[in-house]
PDB file of C-alpha atoms in Angstrom:
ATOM      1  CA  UNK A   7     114.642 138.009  49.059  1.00  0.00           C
ATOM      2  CA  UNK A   8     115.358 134.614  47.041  1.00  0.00           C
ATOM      3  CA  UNK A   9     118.263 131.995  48.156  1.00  0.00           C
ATOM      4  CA  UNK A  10     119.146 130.185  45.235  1.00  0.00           C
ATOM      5  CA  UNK A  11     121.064 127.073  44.636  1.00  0.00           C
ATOM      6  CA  UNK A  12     123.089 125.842  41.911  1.00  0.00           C
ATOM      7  CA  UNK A  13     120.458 123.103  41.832  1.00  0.00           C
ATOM      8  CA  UNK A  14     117.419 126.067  41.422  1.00  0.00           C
ATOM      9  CA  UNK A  15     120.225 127.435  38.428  1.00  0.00           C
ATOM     10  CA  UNK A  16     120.053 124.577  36.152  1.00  0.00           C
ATOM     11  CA  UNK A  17     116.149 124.484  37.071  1.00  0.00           C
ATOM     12  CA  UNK A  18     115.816 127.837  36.051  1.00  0.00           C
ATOM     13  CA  UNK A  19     118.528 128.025  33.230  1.00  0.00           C
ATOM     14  CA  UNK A  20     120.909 130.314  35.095  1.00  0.00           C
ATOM     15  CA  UNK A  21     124.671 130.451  34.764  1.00  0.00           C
ATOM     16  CA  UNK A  22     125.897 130.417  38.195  1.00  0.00           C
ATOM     17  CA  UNK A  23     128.959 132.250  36.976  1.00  0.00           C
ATOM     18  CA  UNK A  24     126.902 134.992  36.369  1.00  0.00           C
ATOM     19  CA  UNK A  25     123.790 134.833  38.579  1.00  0.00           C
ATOM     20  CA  UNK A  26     123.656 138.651  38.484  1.00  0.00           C
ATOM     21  CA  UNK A  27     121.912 138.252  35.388  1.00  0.00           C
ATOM     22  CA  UNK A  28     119.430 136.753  37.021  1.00  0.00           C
ATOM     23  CA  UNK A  29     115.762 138.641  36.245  1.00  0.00           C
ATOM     24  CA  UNK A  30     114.643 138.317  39.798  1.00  0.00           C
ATOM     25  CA  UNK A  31     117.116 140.741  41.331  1.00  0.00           C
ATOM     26  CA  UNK A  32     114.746 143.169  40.361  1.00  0.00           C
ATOM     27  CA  UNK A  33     111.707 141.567  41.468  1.00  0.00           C
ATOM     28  CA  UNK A  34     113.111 140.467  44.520  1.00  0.00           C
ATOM     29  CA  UNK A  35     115.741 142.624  45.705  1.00  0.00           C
ATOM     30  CA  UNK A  36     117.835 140.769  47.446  1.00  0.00           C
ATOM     31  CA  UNK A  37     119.194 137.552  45.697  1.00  0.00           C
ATOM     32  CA  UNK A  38     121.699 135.307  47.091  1.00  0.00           C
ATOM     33  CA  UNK A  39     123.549 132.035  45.801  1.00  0.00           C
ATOM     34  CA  UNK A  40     125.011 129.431  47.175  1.00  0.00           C
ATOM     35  CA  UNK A  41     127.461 127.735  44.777  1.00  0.00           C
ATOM     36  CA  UNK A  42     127.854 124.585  46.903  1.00  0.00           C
ATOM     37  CA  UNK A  43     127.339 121.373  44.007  1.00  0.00           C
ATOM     38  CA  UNK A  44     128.717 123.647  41.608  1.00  0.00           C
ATOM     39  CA  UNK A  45     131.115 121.316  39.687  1.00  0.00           C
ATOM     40  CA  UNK A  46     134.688 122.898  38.716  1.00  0.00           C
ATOM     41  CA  UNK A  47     134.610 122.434  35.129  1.00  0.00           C
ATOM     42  CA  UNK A  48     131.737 124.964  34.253  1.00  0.00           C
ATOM     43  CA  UNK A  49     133.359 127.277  32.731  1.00  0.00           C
ATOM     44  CA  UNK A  50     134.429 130.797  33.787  1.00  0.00           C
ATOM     45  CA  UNK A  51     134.772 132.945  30.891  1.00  0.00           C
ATOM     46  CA  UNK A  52     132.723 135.512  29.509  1.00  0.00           C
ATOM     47  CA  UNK A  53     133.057 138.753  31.695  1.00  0.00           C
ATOM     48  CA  UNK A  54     130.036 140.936  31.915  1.00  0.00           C
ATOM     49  CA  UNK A  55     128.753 144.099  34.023  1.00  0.00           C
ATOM     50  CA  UNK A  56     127.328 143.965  36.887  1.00  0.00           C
ATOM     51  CA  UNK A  57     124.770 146.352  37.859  1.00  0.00           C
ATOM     52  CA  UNK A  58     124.021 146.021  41.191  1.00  0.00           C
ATOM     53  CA  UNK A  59     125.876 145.598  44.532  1.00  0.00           C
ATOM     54  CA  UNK A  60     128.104 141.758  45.058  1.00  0.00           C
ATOM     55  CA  UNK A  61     128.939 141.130  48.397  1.00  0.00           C
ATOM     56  CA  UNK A  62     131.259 137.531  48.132  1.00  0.00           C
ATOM     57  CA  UNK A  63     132.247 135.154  50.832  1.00  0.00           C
ATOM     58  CA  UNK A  64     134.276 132.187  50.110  1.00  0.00           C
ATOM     59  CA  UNK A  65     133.234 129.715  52.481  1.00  0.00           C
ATOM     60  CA  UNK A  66     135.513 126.625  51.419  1.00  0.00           C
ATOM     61  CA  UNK A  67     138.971 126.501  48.961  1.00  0.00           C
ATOM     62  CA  UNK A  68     139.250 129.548  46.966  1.00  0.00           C
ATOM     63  CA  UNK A  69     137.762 131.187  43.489  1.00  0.00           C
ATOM     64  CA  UNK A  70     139.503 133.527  40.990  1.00  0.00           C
ATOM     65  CA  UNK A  71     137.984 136.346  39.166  1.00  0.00           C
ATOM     66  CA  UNK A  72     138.480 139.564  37.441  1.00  0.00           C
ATOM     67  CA  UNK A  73     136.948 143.137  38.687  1.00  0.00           C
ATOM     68  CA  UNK A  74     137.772 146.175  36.325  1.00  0.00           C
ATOM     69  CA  UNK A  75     140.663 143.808  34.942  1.00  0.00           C
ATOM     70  CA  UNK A  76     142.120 143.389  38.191  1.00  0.00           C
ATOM     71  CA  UNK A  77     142.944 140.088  39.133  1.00  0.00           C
ATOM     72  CA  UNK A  78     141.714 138.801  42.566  1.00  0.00           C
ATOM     73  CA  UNK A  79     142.200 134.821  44.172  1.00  0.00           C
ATOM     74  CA  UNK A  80     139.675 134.487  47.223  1.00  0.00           C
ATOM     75  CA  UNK A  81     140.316 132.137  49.312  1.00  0.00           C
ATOM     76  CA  UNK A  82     138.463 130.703  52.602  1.00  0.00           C
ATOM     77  CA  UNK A  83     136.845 133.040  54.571  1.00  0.00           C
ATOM     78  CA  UNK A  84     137.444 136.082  52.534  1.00  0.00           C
ATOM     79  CA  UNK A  85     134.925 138.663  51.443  1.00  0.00           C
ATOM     80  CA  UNK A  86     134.827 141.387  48.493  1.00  0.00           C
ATOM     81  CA  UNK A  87     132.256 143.742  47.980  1.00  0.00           C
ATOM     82  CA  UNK A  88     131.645 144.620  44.125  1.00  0.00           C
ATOM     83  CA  UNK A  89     130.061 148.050  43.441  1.00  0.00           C
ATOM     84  CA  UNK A  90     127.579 148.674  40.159  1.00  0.00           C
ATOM     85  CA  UNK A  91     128.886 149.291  36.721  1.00  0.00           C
ATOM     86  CA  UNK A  92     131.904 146.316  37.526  1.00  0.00           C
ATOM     87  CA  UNK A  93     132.698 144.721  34.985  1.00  0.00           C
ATOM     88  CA  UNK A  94     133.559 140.980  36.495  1.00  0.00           C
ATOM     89  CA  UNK A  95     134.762 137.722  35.170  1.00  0.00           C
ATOM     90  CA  UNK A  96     134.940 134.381  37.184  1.00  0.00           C
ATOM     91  CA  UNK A  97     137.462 132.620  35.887  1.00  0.00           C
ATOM     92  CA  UNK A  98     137.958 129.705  38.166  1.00  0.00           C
ATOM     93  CA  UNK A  99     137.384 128.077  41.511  1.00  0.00           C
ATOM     94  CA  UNK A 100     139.253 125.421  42.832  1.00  0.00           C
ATOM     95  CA  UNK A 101     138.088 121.546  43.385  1.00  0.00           C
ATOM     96  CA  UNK A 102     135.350 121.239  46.277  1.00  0.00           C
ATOM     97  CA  UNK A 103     135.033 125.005  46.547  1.00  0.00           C
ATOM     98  CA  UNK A 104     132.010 126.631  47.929  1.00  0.00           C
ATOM     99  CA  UNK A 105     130.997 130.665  47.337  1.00  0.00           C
ATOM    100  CA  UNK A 106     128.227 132.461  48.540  1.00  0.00           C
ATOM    101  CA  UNK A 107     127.673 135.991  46.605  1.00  0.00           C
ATOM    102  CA  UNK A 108     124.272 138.493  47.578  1.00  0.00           C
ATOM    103  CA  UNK A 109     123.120 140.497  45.379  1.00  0.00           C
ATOM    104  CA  UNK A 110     121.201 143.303  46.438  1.00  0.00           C
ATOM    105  CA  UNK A 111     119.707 146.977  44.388  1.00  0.00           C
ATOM    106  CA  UNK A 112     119.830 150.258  45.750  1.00  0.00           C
ATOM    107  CA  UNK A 113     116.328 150.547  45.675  1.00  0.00           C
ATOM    108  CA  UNK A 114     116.398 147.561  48.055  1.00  0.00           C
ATOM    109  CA  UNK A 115     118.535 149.605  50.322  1.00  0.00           C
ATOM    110  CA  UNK A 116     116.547 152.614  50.257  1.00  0.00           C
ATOM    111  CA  UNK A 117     113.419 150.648  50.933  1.00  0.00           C
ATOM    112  CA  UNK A 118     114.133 149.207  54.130  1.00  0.00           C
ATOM    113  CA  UNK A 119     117.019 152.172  55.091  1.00  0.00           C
ATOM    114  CA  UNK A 120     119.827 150.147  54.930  1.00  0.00           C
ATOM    115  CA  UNK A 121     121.636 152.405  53.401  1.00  0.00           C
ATOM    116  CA  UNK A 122     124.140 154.781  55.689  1.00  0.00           C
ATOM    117  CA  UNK A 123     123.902 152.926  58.788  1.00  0.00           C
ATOM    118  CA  UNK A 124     124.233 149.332  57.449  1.00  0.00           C
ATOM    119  CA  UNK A 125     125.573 149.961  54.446  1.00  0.00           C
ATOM    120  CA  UNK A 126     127.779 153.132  53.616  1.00  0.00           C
ATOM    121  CA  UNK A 127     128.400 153.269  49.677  1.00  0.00           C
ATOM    122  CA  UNK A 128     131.439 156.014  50.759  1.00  0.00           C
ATOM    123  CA  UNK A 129     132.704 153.258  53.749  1.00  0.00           C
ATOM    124  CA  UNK A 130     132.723 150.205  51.491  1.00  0.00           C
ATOM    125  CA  UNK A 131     133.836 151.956  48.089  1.00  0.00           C
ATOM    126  CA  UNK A 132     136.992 154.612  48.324  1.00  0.00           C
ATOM    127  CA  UNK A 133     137.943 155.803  45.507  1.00  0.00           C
ATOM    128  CA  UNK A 134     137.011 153.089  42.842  1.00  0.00           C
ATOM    129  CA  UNK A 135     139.817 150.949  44.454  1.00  0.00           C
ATOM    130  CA  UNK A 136     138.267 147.067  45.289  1.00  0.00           C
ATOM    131  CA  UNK A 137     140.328 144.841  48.183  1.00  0.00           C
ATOM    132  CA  UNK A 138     139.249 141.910  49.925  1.00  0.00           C
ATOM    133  CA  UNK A 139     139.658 141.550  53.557  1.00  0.00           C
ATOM    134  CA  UNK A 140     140.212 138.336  55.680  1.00  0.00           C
ATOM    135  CA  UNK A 141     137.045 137.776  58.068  1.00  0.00           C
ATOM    136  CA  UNK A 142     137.803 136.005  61.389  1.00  0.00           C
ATOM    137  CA  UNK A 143     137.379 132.556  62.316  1.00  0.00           C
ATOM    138  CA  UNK A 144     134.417 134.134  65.189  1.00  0.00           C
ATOM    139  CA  UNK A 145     132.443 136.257  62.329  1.00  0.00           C
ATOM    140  CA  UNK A 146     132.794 133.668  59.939  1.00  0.00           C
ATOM    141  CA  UNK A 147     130.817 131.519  61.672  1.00  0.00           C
ATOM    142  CA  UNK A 148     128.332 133.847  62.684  1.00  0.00           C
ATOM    143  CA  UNK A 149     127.935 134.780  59.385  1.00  0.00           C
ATOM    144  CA  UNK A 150     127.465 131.321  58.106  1.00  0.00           C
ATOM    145  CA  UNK A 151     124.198 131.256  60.823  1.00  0.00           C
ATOM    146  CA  UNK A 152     123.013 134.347  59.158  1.00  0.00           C
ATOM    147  CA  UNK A 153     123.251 133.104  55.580  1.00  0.00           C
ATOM    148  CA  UNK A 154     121.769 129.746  56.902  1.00  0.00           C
ATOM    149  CA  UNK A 155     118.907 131.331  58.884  1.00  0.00           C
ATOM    150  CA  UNK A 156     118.092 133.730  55.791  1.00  0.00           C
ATOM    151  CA  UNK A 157     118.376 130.327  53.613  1.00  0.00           C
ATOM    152  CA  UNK A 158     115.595 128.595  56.004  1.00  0.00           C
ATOM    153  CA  UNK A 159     113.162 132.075  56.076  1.00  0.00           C
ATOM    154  CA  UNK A 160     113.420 131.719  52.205  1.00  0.00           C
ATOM    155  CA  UNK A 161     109.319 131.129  51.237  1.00  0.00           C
ATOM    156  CA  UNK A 162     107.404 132.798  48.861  1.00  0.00           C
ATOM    157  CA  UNK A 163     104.522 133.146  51.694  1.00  0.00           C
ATOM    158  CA  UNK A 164     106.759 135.131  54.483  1.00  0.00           C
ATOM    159  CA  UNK A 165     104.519 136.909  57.171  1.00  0.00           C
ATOM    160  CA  UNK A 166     105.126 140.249  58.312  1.00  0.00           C
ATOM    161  CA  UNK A 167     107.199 138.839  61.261  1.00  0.00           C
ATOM    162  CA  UNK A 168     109.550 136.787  59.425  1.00  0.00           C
ATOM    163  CA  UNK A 169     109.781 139.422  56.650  1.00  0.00           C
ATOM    164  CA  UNK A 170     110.771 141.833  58.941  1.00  0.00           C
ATOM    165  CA  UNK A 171     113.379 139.077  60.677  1.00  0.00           C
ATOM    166  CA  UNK A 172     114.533 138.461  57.209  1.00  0.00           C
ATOM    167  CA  UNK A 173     115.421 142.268  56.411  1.00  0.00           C
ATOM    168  CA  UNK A 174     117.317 142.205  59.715  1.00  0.00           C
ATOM    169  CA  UNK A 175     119.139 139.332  59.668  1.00  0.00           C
ATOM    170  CA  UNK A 176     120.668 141.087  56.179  1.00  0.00           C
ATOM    171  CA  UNK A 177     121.205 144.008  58.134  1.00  0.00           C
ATOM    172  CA  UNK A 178     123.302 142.212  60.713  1.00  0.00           C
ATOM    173  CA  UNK A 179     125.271 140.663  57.733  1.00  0.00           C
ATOM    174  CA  UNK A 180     126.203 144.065  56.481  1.00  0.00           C
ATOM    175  CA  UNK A 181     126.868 145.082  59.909  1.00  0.00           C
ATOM    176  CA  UNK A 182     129.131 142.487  60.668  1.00  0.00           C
ATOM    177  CA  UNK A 183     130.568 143.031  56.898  1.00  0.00           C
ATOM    178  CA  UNK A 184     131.152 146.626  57.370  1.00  0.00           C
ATOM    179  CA  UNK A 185     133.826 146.043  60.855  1.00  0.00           C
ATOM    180  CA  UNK A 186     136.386 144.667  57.907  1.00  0.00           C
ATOM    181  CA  UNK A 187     135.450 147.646  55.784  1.00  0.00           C
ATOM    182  CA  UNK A 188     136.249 150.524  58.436  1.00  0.00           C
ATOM    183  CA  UNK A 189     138.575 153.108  57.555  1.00  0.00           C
ATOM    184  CA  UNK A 190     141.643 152.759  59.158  1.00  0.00           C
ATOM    185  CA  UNK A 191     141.282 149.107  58.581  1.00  0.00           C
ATOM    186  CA  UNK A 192     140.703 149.917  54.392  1.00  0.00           C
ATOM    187  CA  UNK A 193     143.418 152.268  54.303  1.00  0.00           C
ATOM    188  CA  UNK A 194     146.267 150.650  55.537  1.00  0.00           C
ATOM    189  CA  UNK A 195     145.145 147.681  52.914  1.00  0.00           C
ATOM    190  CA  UNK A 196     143.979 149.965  49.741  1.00  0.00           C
ATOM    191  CA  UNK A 197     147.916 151.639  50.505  1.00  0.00           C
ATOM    192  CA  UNK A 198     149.557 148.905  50.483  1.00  0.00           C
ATOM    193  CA  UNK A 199     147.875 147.514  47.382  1.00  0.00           C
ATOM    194  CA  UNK A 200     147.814 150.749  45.238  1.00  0.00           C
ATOM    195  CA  UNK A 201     151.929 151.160  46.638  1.00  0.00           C
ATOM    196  CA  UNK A 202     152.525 147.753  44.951  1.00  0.00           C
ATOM    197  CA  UNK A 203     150.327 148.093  42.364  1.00  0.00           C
ATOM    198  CA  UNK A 204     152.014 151.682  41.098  1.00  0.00           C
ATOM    199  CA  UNK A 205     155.320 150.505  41.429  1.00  0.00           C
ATOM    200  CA  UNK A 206     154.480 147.265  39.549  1.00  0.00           C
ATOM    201  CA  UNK A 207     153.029 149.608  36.674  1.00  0.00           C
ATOM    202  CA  UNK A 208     155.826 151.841  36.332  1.00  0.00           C
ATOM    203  CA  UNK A 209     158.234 149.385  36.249  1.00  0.00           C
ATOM    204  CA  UNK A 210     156.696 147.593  33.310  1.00  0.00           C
ATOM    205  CA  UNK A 211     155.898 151.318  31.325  1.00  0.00           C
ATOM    206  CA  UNK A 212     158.005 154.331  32.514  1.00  0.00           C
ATOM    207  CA  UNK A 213     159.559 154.018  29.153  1.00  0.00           C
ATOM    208  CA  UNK A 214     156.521 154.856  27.341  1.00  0.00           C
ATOM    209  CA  UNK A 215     154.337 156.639  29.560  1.00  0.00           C
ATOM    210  CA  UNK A 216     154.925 159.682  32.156  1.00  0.00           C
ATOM    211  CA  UNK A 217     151.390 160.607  32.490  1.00  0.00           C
ATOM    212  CA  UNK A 218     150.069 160.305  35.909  1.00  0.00           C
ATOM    213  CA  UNK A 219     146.564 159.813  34.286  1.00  0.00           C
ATOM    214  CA  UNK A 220     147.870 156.529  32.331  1.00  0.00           C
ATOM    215  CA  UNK A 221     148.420 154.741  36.069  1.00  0.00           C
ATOM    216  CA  UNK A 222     146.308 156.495  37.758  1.00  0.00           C
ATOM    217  CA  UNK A 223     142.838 155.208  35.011  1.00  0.00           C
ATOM    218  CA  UNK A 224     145.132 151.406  34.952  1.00  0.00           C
ATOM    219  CA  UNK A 225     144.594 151.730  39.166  1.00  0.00           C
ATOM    220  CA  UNK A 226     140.621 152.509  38.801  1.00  0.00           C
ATOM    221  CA  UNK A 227     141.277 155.872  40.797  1.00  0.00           C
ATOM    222  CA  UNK A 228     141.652 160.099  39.590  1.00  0.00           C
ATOM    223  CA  UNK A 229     145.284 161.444  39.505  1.00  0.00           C
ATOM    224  CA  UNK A 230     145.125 163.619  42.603  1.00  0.00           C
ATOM    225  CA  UNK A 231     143.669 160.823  45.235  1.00  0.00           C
ATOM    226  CA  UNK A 232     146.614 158.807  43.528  1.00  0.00           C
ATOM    227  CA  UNK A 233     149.203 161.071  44.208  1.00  0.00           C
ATOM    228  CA  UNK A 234     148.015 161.970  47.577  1.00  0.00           C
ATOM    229  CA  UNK A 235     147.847 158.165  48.730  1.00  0.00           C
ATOM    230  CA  UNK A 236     151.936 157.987  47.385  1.00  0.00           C
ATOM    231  CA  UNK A 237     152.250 161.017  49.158  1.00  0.00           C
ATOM    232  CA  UNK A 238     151.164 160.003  52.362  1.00  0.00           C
ATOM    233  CA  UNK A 239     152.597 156.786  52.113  1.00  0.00           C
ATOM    234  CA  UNK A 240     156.056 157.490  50.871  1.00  0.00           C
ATOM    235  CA  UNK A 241     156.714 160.507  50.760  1.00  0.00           C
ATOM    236  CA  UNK A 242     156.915 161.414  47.130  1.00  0.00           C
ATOM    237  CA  UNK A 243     154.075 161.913  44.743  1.00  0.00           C
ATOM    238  CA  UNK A 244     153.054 159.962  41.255  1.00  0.00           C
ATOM    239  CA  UNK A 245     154.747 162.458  39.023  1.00  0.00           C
ATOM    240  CA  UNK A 246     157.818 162.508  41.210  1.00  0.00           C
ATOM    241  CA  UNK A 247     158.247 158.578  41.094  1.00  0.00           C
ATOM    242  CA  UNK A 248     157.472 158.632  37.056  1.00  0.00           C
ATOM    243  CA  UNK A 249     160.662 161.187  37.065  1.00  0.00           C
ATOM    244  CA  UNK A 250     162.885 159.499  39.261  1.00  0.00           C
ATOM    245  CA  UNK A 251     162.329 156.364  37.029  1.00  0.00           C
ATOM    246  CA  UNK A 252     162.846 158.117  34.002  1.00  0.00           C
ATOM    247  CA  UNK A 253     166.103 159.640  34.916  1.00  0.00           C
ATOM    248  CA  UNK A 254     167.394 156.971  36.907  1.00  0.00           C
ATOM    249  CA  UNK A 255     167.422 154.976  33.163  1.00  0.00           C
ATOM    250  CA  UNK A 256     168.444 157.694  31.735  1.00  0.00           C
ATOM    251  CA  UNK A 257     171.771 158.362  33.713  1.00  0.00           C
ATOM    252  CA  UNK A 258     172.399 154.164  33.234  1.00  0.00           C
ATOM    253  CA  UNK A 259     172.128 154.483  29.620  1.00  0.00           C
ATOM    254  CA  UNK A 260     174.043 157.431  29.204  1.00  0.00           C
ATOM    255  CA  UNK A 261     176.845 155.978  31.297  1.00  0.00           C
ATOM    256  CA  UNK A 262     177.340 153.507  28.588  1.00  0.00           C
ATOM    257  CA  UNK A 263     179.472 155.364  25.886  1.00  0.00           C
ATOM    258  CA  UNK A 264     178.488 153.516  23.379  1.00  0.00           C
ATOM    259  CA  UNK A 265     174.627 155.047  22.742  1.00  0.00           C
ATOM    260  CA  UNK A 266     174.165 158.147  21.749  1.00  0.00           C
ATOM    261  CA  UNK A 267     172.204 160.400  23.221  1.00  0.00           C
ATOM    262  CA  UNK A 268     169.831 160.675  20.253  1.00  0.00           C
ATOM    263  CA  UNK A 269     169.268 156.750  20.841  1.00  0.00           C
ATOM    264  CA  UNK A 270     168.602 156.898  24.416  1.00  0.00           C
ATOM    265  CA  UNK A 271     165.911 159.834  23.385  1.00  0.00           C
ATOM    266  CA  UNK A 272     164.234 157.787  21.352  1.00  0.00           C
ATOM    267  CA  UNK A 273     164.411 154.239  24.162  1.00  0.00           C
ATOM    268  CA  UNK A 274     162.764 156.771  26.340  1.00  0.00           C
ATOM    269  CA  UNK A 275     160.064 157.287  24.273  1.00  0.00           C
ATOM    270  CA  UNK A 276     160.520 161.175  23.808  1.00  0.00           C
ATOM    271  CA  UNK A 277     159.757 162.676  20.425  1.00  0.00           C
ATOM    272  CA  UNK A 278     163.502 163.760  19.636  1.00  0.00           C
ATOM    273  CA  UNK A 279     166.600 164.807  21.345  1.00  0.00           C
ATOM    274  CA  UNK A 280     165.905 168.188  22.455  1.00  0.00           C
ATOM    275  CA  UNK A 281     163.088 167.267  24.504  1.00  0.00           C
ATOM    276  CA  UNK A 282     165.267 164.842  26.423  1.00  0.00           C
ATOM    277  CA  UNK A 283     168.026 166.972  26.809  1.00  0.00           C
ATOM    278  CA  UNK A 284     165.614 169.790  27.786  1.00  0.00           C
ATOM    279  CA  UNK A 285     163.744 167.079  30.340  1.00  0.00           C
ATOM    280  CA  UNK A 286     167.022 165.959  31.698  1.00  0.00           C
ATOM    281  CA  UNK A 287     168.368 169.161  32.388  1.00  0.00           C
ATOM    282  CA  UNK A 288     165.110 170.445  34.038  1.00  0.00           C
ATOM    283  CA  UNK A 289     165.288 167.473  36.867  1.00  0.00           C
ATOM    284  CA  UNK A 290     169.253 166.859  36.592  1.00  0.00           C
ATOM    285  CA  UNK A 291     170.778 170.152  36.195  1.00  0.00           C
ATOM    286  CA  UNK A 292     172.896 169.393  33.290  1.00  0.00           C
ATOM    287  CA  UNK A 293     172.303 168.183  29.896  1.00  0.00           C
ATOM    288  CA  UNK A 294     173.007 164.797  29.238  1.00  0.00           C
ATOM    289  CA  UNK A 295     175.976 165.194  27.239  1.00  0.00           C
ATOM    290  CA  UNK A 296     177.612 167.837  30.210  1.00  0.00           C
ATOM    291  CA  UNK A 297     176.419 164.634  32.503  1.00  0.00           C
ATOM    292  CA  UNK A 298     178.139 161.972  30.584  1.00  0.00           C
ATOM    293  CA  UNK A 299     181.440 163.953  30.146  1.00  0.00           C
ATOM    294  CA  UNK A 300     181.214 164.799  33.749  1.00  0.00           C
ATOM    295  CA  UNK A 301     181.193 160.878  34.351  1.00  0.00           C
ATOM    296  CA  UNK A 302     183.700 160.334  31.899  1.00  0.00           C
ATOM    297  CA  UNK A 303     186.283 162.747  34.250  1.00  0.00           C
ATOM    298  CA  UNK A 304     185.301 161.201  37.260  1.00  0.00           C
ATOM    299  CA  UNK A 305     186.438 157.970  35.896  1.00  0.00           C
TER     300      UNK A 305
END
């Protein structure tokens, strides 16, 4: 393990935007940085992939970054847990802010059998979907001992005692990590998020895309955990929402007399006016001229 500084960063010529660049996470392990002295205006800009585990805790103000294009403002006492092959950009921080980020391998995991009891990939990681949870004011302190008393074992010369103290001290991180990341905890929160989220989406592109797989690859997740999260949640799957929209427009346009039907086809995105009609009349029952003279009676 290595606890680096921002100080030990410009030693060593590291961007502490990106210290998972750094060469030693594979020598070491287990790298972790403390961004306290790290001044505001160093820029934030160029994403890149990370390819190893991020746990991040924001231990004063609040940071901003990017996982997989999704947007994500940290503030105190908040923790996120970045999986390999992310690609992440940290685009700002705010004055007198202070993060701490480890960076650990697999092989790091497998070598001292963290992994499963300390650290469950499947626990911290559904479905491709990232949140960050809210650690209490008790566990953020002990946590900050941790990281300190990890900070102060930091030598190159570690005996087998404090080596093995060190490994479990990270263990008991994780451990006190994983209580935010438990499954009916992440649930309710990845729900929430992807409910939002999906709504959000179709509201800015049901015009021009009824795919499920178009919001389901924009949400990081496959079509049928998707669906079966809406389902769940609301009642209704992706597909069904995506229709809903789609006609709900449809019936407002087409209660305007003055578009034609041919011109609300092609607003909707579909290739001509038979495959509205024949889309409309599938999910409505009528076709959309029968549905517009039908208004026009009622009227």
């Amino acid at each position: 393990m290595k606890y680096i500084t921002t100080n030990d960063c410009a030693a060593g010529g590291v961007n502490m935007a990106y210290p998972f660049k750094d060469a030693r996470l594979l020598e070491y392990g287990l790298l972790i940085y403390d961004s306290a002295g790290l001044p505001v205006q160093k820029a934030f800009s160029t994403s890149a992939i990370l390819y190893n585990f991020s746990v991040i805790l924001v231990i004063k103000g609040n940071i901003q970054l990017k996982v997989n294009e999704c947007s994500f403002s940290l503030g105190e006492q908040e923790v996120i847990i970045i999986p390999p092959s992310s690609v992440v950009e940290m685009v700002g921080m705010a004055a007198e802010g202070r993060f701490v980020s480890l960076y650990f391998t697999y092989d790091y995991l497998k070598r001292y059998s963290i992994e499963g009891k300390y650290f469950s990939l499947s626990g911290f990681i559904r479905e491709g979907v990232l949140t960050s949870q809210q650690v209490e004011d008790r566990d953020f302190g002990l946590l900050l001992q941790l990281l300190a008393m990890l900070q102060h074992l930091d030598s190159g010369n570690l005996n087998e005692d404090d080596a093995a103290i060190q490994v479990n001290l990270f263990k008991s991180f994780l451990l006190k990590i994983k209580h935010y990341y438990s499954e009916s905890a992440l649930d309710r929160k990845i729900t929430a998020t992807v409910v939002y989220r999906f709504h959000k989406l179709l509201s800015e592109n049901f015009t021009r895309y009824r795919d499920v797989s178009f919001y389901s690859k924009k949400l990081f997740m496959n079509e049928k955990y998707l669906s079966q999260l809406l389902k769940k949640k609301t009642g209704k799957t992706a597909r069904q929402f995506i229709i809903d929209m789609v006609i709900a427009e449809a019936k407002g346009q087409l209660s305007d007399h003055a578009i034609s039907v041919k011109e609300i086809s092609g607003r909707l995105n579909f290739s001509n006016e038979f495959h509205f009609s024949r889309f409309f009349r599938q999910y409505v029952g009528t076709s959309p001229t029968q549905f517009r003279n039908k208004e026009i009676r009622s009227t």
